[in-house]
Amino acid sequence: MDNGDIEGGEEEFHGKGGRKYRPVVADDRAVLQMSSIDPGSPSTSPLPRNPPPLKNVRVDVDSNMRSDAREGSIPDNVGVNGSQRDSKLELFGFGLVNILGLRSMTGEPIVAPSSPRDGGDGENVAISSGRPKPTDVKLGTLMGVFIPCLQNILGIIYYIRFSWIVGMAGIWESLVLVSFCGLCTFLTSISLSAIATNGAMKGGGPYYLIGRALGPEVGVSIGLCFFLGNAIAGAMYVLGAVETFLKAVPAAGIFRETITKVNGTTTAEPIHSISSHDLQIYGIVVTIILCFIVFGGVKIINRVAPAFLIPVLFSVLCIFIGVFLARKDFPKGLSAKTFKDNWASDYQNTNNAGIPDENGKVAWNFNALVGLFFPAVTGIMAGSNRSASLKDTQRSIPIGTLAATLTTTVLYLVSVIFFGALATRQKLLTDRLLTATIAWPFPAVVHIGIILSTLGAALQSLTGAPRLLAAIANDDILPVLNYFKVADGNEPYIATLFTAFICVGCVVIGNLDLITPTITMFFLLCYSGVNLSCFLLDLLDAPSWRPRWKFHHWLLSLLGASLCIVIMFLISWLFTVVSLALASLIYYYVSIKGKAGDWGDGFKSAYFQLALRTNQVHPKNWYPIPLIFCRPWGKLPENVPCHPKLADFANCMKKKGRGMSIFVSILDGDYYERAEDAKVACKALDTYIDYKRCEGVAEIVVAPNMSEGFRGIVQTMGLGNLKPNIVVMRYPEIWRRENLTEIPATFVGIINDCIVANKAVVIVKGLDEWPNEYQRQFGTIDLYWIVRDGGLMLLLSQLLLTKESFESCKIQVFCIAEEDSDAEGLKADVKKFLYDLRMHAEVIVITMRSWDVRSDGGPQQDESLEAFNAAQLRIANYMAEMKASAAKEGTQMMADGKPVVVDEQQVDKFLYTTLKLNSTILRYSRMSAVVLVSLPPPPANHPAYFYMEYMDLLVENVPRLLMVRGYRRDVVTLFT
């Protein structure tokens, strides 16, 4: 008895004529595990309302196996009988030496989306649930988008680092720097405007935009990186505020540092430098105070936030007034000579405080300045994050964001010219607060403006970053983030503490110039995600892509994404690799551990478009798309929708898990009566596929019997090039033991249906012994490649080697030749052929006599002689019954409901050839990990019962065997 057909269970099923047989019950561990799986788990789509219990699903194999007599018939144009040559070894018309011929190869209505928090998004959501909740106060473009963006963009870098950047890079390189960074954010703003005006936005800002466009994996990975960028930005603002305060009030410093020499030359007056210890101490205190304010609630922060902008704008006005009113002695005032002197760059080494020092450890160049300056142009997401508070989102976000971007970029460009024409190079490089020095009427105006600006920005970071983290956690994609979930309307206290912890850790570093490049990397990663999202959506142009902002193009988005990547590598290739590796690690973790979120992202649209636009699949692009026949030839427990090893085998047919499988079961009965049963069974099968981590879809078909159901499946399943190309099922090993005489006709009918439909076939014998991913196999994978199959058997053997369970095995290809043939020449030809196919295998040539092996006494000495004799006897009895029945009724011999003409000599030839092939397999491949052999097509005008006898003899005593039949196309190619 085969382990694959384990008997058990209390219920008995009746076949034709009152015959009783017991159902097959698999005791595989996966069956027991699957028995506890709830088909309504979150990994599957929601169940219909009031579904019938799962126990009502009956996949009755006894009725499946009852086929009409006509179903087992073989069309005259299907069977391959071949020639009647007696001088060559033949297997149903195919010579065993045809290896040399291989040289010629060259449902339900739309349900609510599955996002656990908000029910998804897009056009499938009900109108009432897809819109943001109304708020009491609605803001316009000025206060809702322009002012918040301006406040976030115009920050600490402009006040305390911009004049120093001009002194280091010179005027013309500073203009290039500002234009380069400004162009990047401008293009990103265009992409952001297009995405933000394509529908209602919810919490999460860029995470929401990117996740809904590129999928949950990309959204979570970039969203978490953007969260880190905002958390670290809080530390940057805190350090900027503290540095400004200590510059304005030097007496407050605990650790004082005085510099008297610049590049070894004594300065006219000593330079008071701020100690890093002072920055650390004051920074930690300020961060703690800000955290207490944040804990007070976001409403208070939003009310006072606009008030922080007024001193900032006033301080900028005072700076420009001071530029025009500057005295000639200090500073010198606007001068053409100074402008000329500062036109070129003068990169120097500096100490940690930014003071030029020949022995300084910090080296500066244009790339480093890009990393330092880029945070000065960030903040374009501030308006889109407030979409729920806007009167007209579709109008305010594009106009407000782009206006703020252009305004600040023009401000920076003008400031480069004024600062370069105002102060000497040494003054630019040594006075970090030159903006305060030149301000009118006194420096305190700028000091106050800087402190208020940075504290306001820090509050925004410490408020926005925790809410971004909470939004990611509430989508329930990544279980590890469940600690940061918050109910609607509640404050994210745990997320705020975590953000404060990161902020304090960065404040302890105490160096603003080291923190800003890190922020730049995370922001650029986020901006590249926004640009790629718009690029993908615009290029695919799905019906749901209808943004109100019309001034966009996929080329602009692609250019914006490219600029982001280029800037990242300009700053530091090491930082870029680390940040991309971090995002990739998060992506991989989310793809492995995360829960599915069906958001209708752009990648799904891309897959759809690519599938439709591919007219003909080249062998280089050929992927197996197996159609897995889940429940034939035996009854599994009702709560196990598929044989547990079928998914393991389906994964073995995919390289690195890539590719789609279609799992199919057939329910007997009337469609109208069993429609609900089919829906529930489909959900259970879908749950099983997720449980086995197999990429695929589930389909349940209701049909009067198995033959009709499969015939409908093989004709209609799939779309275009997404139609299945390989039918996979287990070999019906139980048919003789259970005396299921209806199986041969059904089995032969299925194979003939596959031939007519041009589908490849893979039949697995010994399915219950098939290894899972943790069971490593050793030995060989043996191929008995008898007939031309387009290279499918070779390709399957190579795919098996890519799996951990078979990676230690080696491939052997057995070639069968006549005694009088050139065996060495055959071996050389096959080895060359395999070499050209880039396939590593050992070639073995076996010499066999002609099919009439009775002359050498071969069968009498074969260990399978008993099975051979039993098969001969059964066929003879079956033939006698057909003859007696025909003589009694006075008609032609009938089998499977159709007339047959049996050549008894040909039947003997088929039996002997099958026996010879079986004995050869047992002689050379008894200990192999798996054997692959060509599947011969059913002979025309032979009863299906005879074909099953041939197949039983072929697989006799072979523990694990794959019978493979290709179809009318090549799946491998010699060419690159």
PDB file of N, CA and C in Angstrom, residues 452-504:
ATOM      1  N   LEU A 452      12.420  81.155  18.240  1.00  0.00           N
ATOM      2  CA  LEU A 452      11.005  80.838  18.084  1.00  0.00           C
ATOM      3  C   LEU A 452      10.773  79.925  16.883  1.00  0.00           C
ATOM      4  N   SER A 453      11.513  80.183  15.793  1.00  0.00           N
ATOM      5  CA  SER A 453      11.348  79.348  14.604  1.00  0.00           C
ATOM      6  C   SER A 453      11.745  77.909  14.874  1.00  0.00           C
ATOM      7  N   THR A 454      12.895  77.733  15.512  1.00  0.00           N
ATOM      8  CA  THR A 454      13.375  76.366  15.750  1.00  0.00           C
ATOM      9  C   THR A 454      12.522  75.643  16.782  1.00  0.00           C
ATOM     10  N   LEU A 455      12.088  76.350  17.813  1.00  0.00           N
ATOM     11  CA  LEU A 455      11.231  75.694  18.807  1.00  0.00           C
ATOM     12  C   LEU A 455       9.888  75.306  18.197  1.00  0.00           C
ATOM     13  N   GLY A 456       9.360  76.190  17.343  1.00  0.00           N
ATOM     14  CA  GLY A 456       8.099  75.849  16.677  1.00  0.00           C
ATOM     15  C   GLY A 456       8.264  74.648  15.761  1.00  0.00           C
ATOM     16  N   ALA A 457       9.376  74.623  15.001  1.00  0.00           N
ATOM     17  CA  ALA A 457       9.616  73.480  14.127  1.00  0.00           C
ATOM     18  C   ALA A 457       9.850  72.200  14.920  1.00  0.00           C
ATOM     19  N   ALA A 458      10.549  72.332  16.055  1.00  0.00           N
ATOM     20  CA  ALA A 458      10.779  71.156  16.896  1.00  0.00           C
ATOM     21  C   ALA A 458       9.466  70.608  17.438  1.00  0.00           C
ATOM     22  N   LEU A 459       8.561  71.520  17.833  1.00  0.00           N
ATOM     23  CA  LEU A 459       7.244  71.070  18.295  1.00  0.00           C
ATOM     24  C   LEU A 459       6.488  70.350  17.174  1.00  0.00           C
ATOM     25  N   GLN A 460       6.600  70.884  15.949  1.00  0.00           N
ATOM     26  CA  GLN A 460       5.933  70.236  14.825  1.00  0.00           C
ATOM     27  C   GLN A 460       6.504  68.835  14.589  1.00  0.00           C
ATOM     28  N   SER A 461       7.824  68.687  14.709  1.00  0.00           N
ATOM     29  CA  SER A 461       8.443  67.377  14.508  1.00  0.00           C
ATOM     30  C   SER A 461       8.030  66.398  15.603  1.00  0.00           C
ATOM     31  N   LEU A 462       8.068  66.872  16.851  1.00  0.00           N
ATOM     32  CA  LEU A 462       7.709  65.996  17.967  1.00  0.00           C
ATOM     33  C   LEU A 462       6.209  65.704  17.994  1.00  0.00           C
ATOM     34  N   THR A 463       5.428  66.491  17.259  1.00  0.00           N
ATOM     35  CA  THR A 463       3.991  66.231  17.154  1.00  0.00           C
ATOM     36  C   THR A 463       3.672  65.361  15.941  1.00  0.00           C
ATOM     37  N   GLY A 464       4.324  65.629  14.820  1.00  0.00           N
ATOM     38  CA  GLY A 464       4.001  64.906  13.592  1.00  0.00           C
ATOM     39  C   GLY A 464       4.598  63.517  13.523  1.00  0.00           C
ATOM     40  N   ALA A 465       5.842  63.360  14.003  1.00  0.00           N
ATOM     41  CA  ALA A 465       6.500  62.051  13.909  1.00  0.00           C
ATOM     42  C   ALA A 465       5.746  60.960  14.668  1.00  0.00           C
ATOM     43  N   PRO A 466       5.301  61.192  15.912  1.00  0.00           N
ATOM     44  CA  PRO A 466       4.538  60.130  16.600  1.00  0.00           C
ATOM     45  C   PRO A 466       3.238  59.788  15.893  1.00  0.00           C
ATOM     46  N   ARG A 467       2.584  60.779  15.300  1.00  0.00           N
ATOM     47  CA  ARG A 467       1.333  60.499  14.595  1.00  0.00           C
ATOM     48  C   ARG A 467       1.575  59.723  13.306  1.00  0.00           C
ATOM     49  N   LEU A 468       2.708  59.964  12.669  1.00  0.00           N
ATOM     50  CA  LEU A 468       3.074  59.154  11.514  1.00  0.00           C
ATOM     51  C   LEU A 468       3.305  57.706  11.927  1.00  0.00           C
ATOM     52  N   LEU A 469       4.023  57.506  13.025  1.00  0.00           N
ATOM     53  CA  LEU A 469       4.261  56.151  13.521  1.00  0.00           C
ATOM     54  C   LEU A 469       2.955  55.485  13.932  1.00  0.00           C
ATOM     55  N   ALA A 470       2.065  56.239  14.568  1.00  0.00           N
ATOM     56  CA  ALA A 470       0.770  55.676  14.962  1.00  0.00           C
ATOM     57  C   ALA A 470      -0.073  55.317  13.746  1.00  0.00           C
ATOM     58  N   ALA A 471      -0.001  56.144  12.693  1.00  0.00           N
ATOM     59  CA  ALA A 471      -0.764  55.834  11.476  1.00  0.00           C
ATOM     60  C   ALA A 471      -0.278  54.534  10.845  1.00  0.00           C
ATOM     61  N   ILE A 472       1.037  54.328  10.838  1.00  0.00           N
ATOM     62  CA  ILE A 472       1.575  53.078  10.296  1.00  0.00           C
ATOM     63  C   ILE A 472       1.129  51.905  11.159  1.00  0.00           C
ATOM     64  N   ALA A 473       1.178  52.085  12.483  1.00  0.00           N
ATOM     65  CA  ALA A 473       0.787  50.996  13.384  1.00  0.00           C
ATOM     66  C   ALA A 473      -0.698  50.682  13.256  1.00  0.00           C
ATOM     67  N   ASN A 474      -1.533  51.697  13.107  1.00  0.00           N
ATOM     68  CA  ASN A 474      -2.980  51.475  13.049  1.00  0.00           C
ATOM     69  C   ASN A 474      -3.416  50.762  11.781  1.00  0.00           C
ATOM     70  N   ASP A 475      -2.608  50.812  10.733  1.00  0.00           N
ATOM     71  CA  ASP A 475      -2.946  50.066   9.528  1.00  0.00           C
ATOM     72  C   ASP A 475      -2.731  48.575   9.702  1.00  0.00           C
ATOM     73  N   ASP A 476      -2.107  48.181  10.804  1.00  0.00           N
ATOM     74  CA  ASP A 476      -2.007  46.766  11.183  1.00  0.00           C
ATOM     75  C   ASP A 476      -1.286  45.949  10.116  1.00  0.00           C
ATOM     76  N   ILE A 477      -0.273  46.557   9.499  1.00  0.00           N
ATOM     77  CA  ILE A 477       0.514  45.841   8.514  1.00  0.00           C
ATOM     78  C   ILE A 477       1.663  45.093   9.184  1.00  0.00           C
ATOM     79  N   LEU A 478       2.301  45.732  10.163  1.00  0.00           N
ATOM     80  CA  LEU A 478       3.474  45.173  10.817  1.00  0.00           C
ATOM     81  C   LEU A 478       3.135  44.901  12.283  1.00  0.00           C
ATOM     82  N   PRO A 479       3.068  43.634  12.688  1.00  0.00           N
ATOM     83  CA  PRO A 479       2.657  43.320  14.071  1.00  0.00           C
ATOM     84  C   PRO A 479       3.565  43.919  15.128  1.00  0.00           C
ATOM     85  N   VAL A 480       4.865  44.097  14.838  1.00  0.00           N
ATOM     86  CA  VAL A 480       5.781  44.597  15.848  1.00  0.00           C
ATOM     87  C   VAL A 480       5.459  46.032  16.248  1.00  0.00           C
ATOM     88  N   LEU A 481       4.686  46.744  15.433  1.00  0.00           N
ATOM     89  CA  LEU A 481       4.329  48.131  15.736  1.00  0.00           C
ATOM     90  C   LEU A 481       3.016  48.247  16.499  1.00  0.00           C
ATOM     91  N   ASN A 482       2.468  47.135  16.938  1.00  0.00           N
ATOM     92  CA  ASN A 482       1.173  47.177  17.620  1.00  0.00           C
ATOM     93  C   ASN A 482       1.208  47.989  18.917  1.00  0.00           C
ATOM     94  N   TYR A 483       2.393  48.141  19.493  1.00  0.00           N
ATOM     95  CA  TYR A 483       2.498  48.909  20.736  1.00  0.00           C
ATOM     96  C   TYR A 483       2.178  50.386  20.524  1.00  0.00           C
ATOM     97  N   PHE A 484       2.296  50.852  19.284  1.00  0.00           N
ATOM     98  CA  PHE A 484       2.101  52.276  19.008  1.00  0.00           C
ATOM     99  C   PHE A 484       0.710  52.592  18.483  1.00  0.00           C
ATOM    100  N   LYS A 485      -0.185  51.619  18.505  1.00  0.00           N
ATOM    101  CA  LYS A 485      -1.543  51.872  18.050  1.00  0.00           C
ATOM    102  C   LYS A 485      -2.256  52.822  19.010  1.00  0.00           C
ATOM    103  N   VAL A 486      -3.132  53.641  18.442  1.00  0.00           N
ATOM    104  CA  VAL A 486      -3.954  54.539  19.264  1.00  0.00           C
ATOM    105  C   VAL A 486      -5.362  54.544  18.681  1.00  0.00           C
ATOM    106  N   ALA A 487      -6.302  54.726  19.553  1.00  0.00           N
ATOM    107  CA  ALA A 487      -7.689  54.842  19.109  1.00  0.00           C
ATOM    108  C   ALA A 487      -7.915  56.228  18.514  1.00  0.00           C
ATOM    109  N   ASP A 488      -8.922  56.342  17.674  1.00  0.00           N
ATOM    110  CA  ASP A 488      -9.236  57.622  17.052  1.00  0.00           C
ATOM    111  C   ASP A 488      -9.558  58.665  18.119  1.00  0.00           C
ATOM    112  N   GLY A 489      -8.904  59.822  17.990  1.00  0.00           N
ATOM    113  CA  GLY A 489      -9.141  60.903  18.934  1.00  0.00           C
ATOM    114  C   GLY A 489      -8.206  60.914  20.120  1.00  0.00           C
ATOM    115  N   ASN A 490      -7.443  59.852  20.331  1.00  0.00           N
ATOM    116  CA  ASN A 490      -6.511  59.786  21.463  1.00  0.00           C
ATOM    117  C   ASN A 490      -5.120  60.235  21.045  1.00  0.00           C
ATOM    118  N   GLU A 491      -4.338  60.637  22.040  1.00  0.00           N
ATOM    119  CA  GLU A 491      -2.968  61.079  21.791  1.00  0.00           C
ATOM    120  C   GLU A 491      -2.031  59.875  21.759  1.00  0.00           C
ATOM    121  N   PRO A 492      -1.058  59.838  20.813  1.00  0.00           N
ATOM    122  CA  PRO A 492      -0.106  58.713  20.736  1.00  0.00           C
ATOM    123  C   PRO A 492       1.020  58.860  21.752  1.00  0.00           C
ATOM    124  N   TYR A 493       0.717  58.614  23.018  1.00  0.00           N
ATOM    125  CA  TYR A 493       1.699  58.852  24.077  1.00  0.00           C
ATOM    126  C   TYR A 493       2.923  57.947  23.957  1.00  0.00           C
ATOM    127  N   ILE A 494       2.712  56.669  23.687  1.00  0.00           N
ATOM    128  CA  ILE A 494       3.848  55.746  23.590  1.00  0.00           C
ATOM    129  C   ILE A 494       4.725  56.117  22.397  1.00  0.00           C
ATOM    130  N   ALA A 495       4.105  56.433  21.282  1.00  0.00           N
ATOM    131  CA  ALA A 495       4.873  56.848  20.106  1.00  0.00           C
ATOM    132  C   ALA A 495       5.628  58.148  20.371  1.00  0.00           C
ATOM    133  N   THR A 496       5.021  59.054  21.164  1.00  0.00           N
ATOM    134  CA  THR A 496       5.695  60.309  21.503  1.00  0.00           C
ATOM    135  C   THR A 496       6.926  60.051  22.364  1.00  0.00           C
ATOM    136  N   LEU A 497       6.810  59.148  23.332  1.00  0.00           N
ATOM    137  CA  LEU A 497       7.964  58.805  24.171  1.00  0.00           C
ATOM    138  C   LEU A 497       9.077  58.196  23.333  1.00  0.00           C
ATOM    139  N   PHE A 498       8.698  57.338  22.403  1.00  0.00           N
ATOM    140  CA  PHE A 498       9.709  56.717  21.535  1.00  0.00           C
ATOM    141  C   PHE A 498      10.394  57.767  20.664  1.00  0.00           C
ATOM    142  N   THR A 499       9.622  58.715  20.127  1.00  0.00           N
ATOM    143  CA  THR A 499      10.191  59.792  19.325  1.00  0.00           C
ATOM    144  C   THR A 499      11.129  60.653  20.165  1.00  0.00           C
ATOM    145  N   ALA A 500      10.710  60.963  21.392  1.00  0.00           N
ATOM    146  CA  ALA A 500      11.563  61.765  22.280  1.00  0.00           C
ATOM    147  C   ALA A 500      12.861  61.038  22.602  1.00  0.00           C
ATOM    148  N   PHE A 501      12.793  59.731  22.749  1.00  0.00           N
ATOM    149  CA  PHE A 501      13.997  58.948  23.031  1.00  0.00           C
ATOM    150  C   PHE A 501      14.983  59.053  21.870  1.00  0.00           C
ATOM    151  N   ILE A 502      14.491  58.956  20.641  1.00  0.00           N
ATOM    152  CA  ILE A 502      15.365  59.100  19.469  1.00  0.00           C
ATOM    153  C   ILE A 502      15.931  60.514  19.398  1.00  0.00           C
ATOM    154  N   CYS A 503      15.081  61.499  19.678  1.00  0.00           N
ATOM    155  CA  CYS A 503      15.505  62.895  19.626  1.00  0.00           C
ATOM    156  C   CYS A 503      16.613  63.169  20.645  1.00  0.00           C
ATOM    157  N   VAL A 504      16.440  62.671  21.869  1.00  0.00           N
ATOM    158  CA  VAL A 504      17.458  62.873  22.907  1.00  0.00           C
ATOM    159  C   VAL A 504      18.762  62.190  22.506  1.00  0.00           C
TER     160      VAL A 504
END
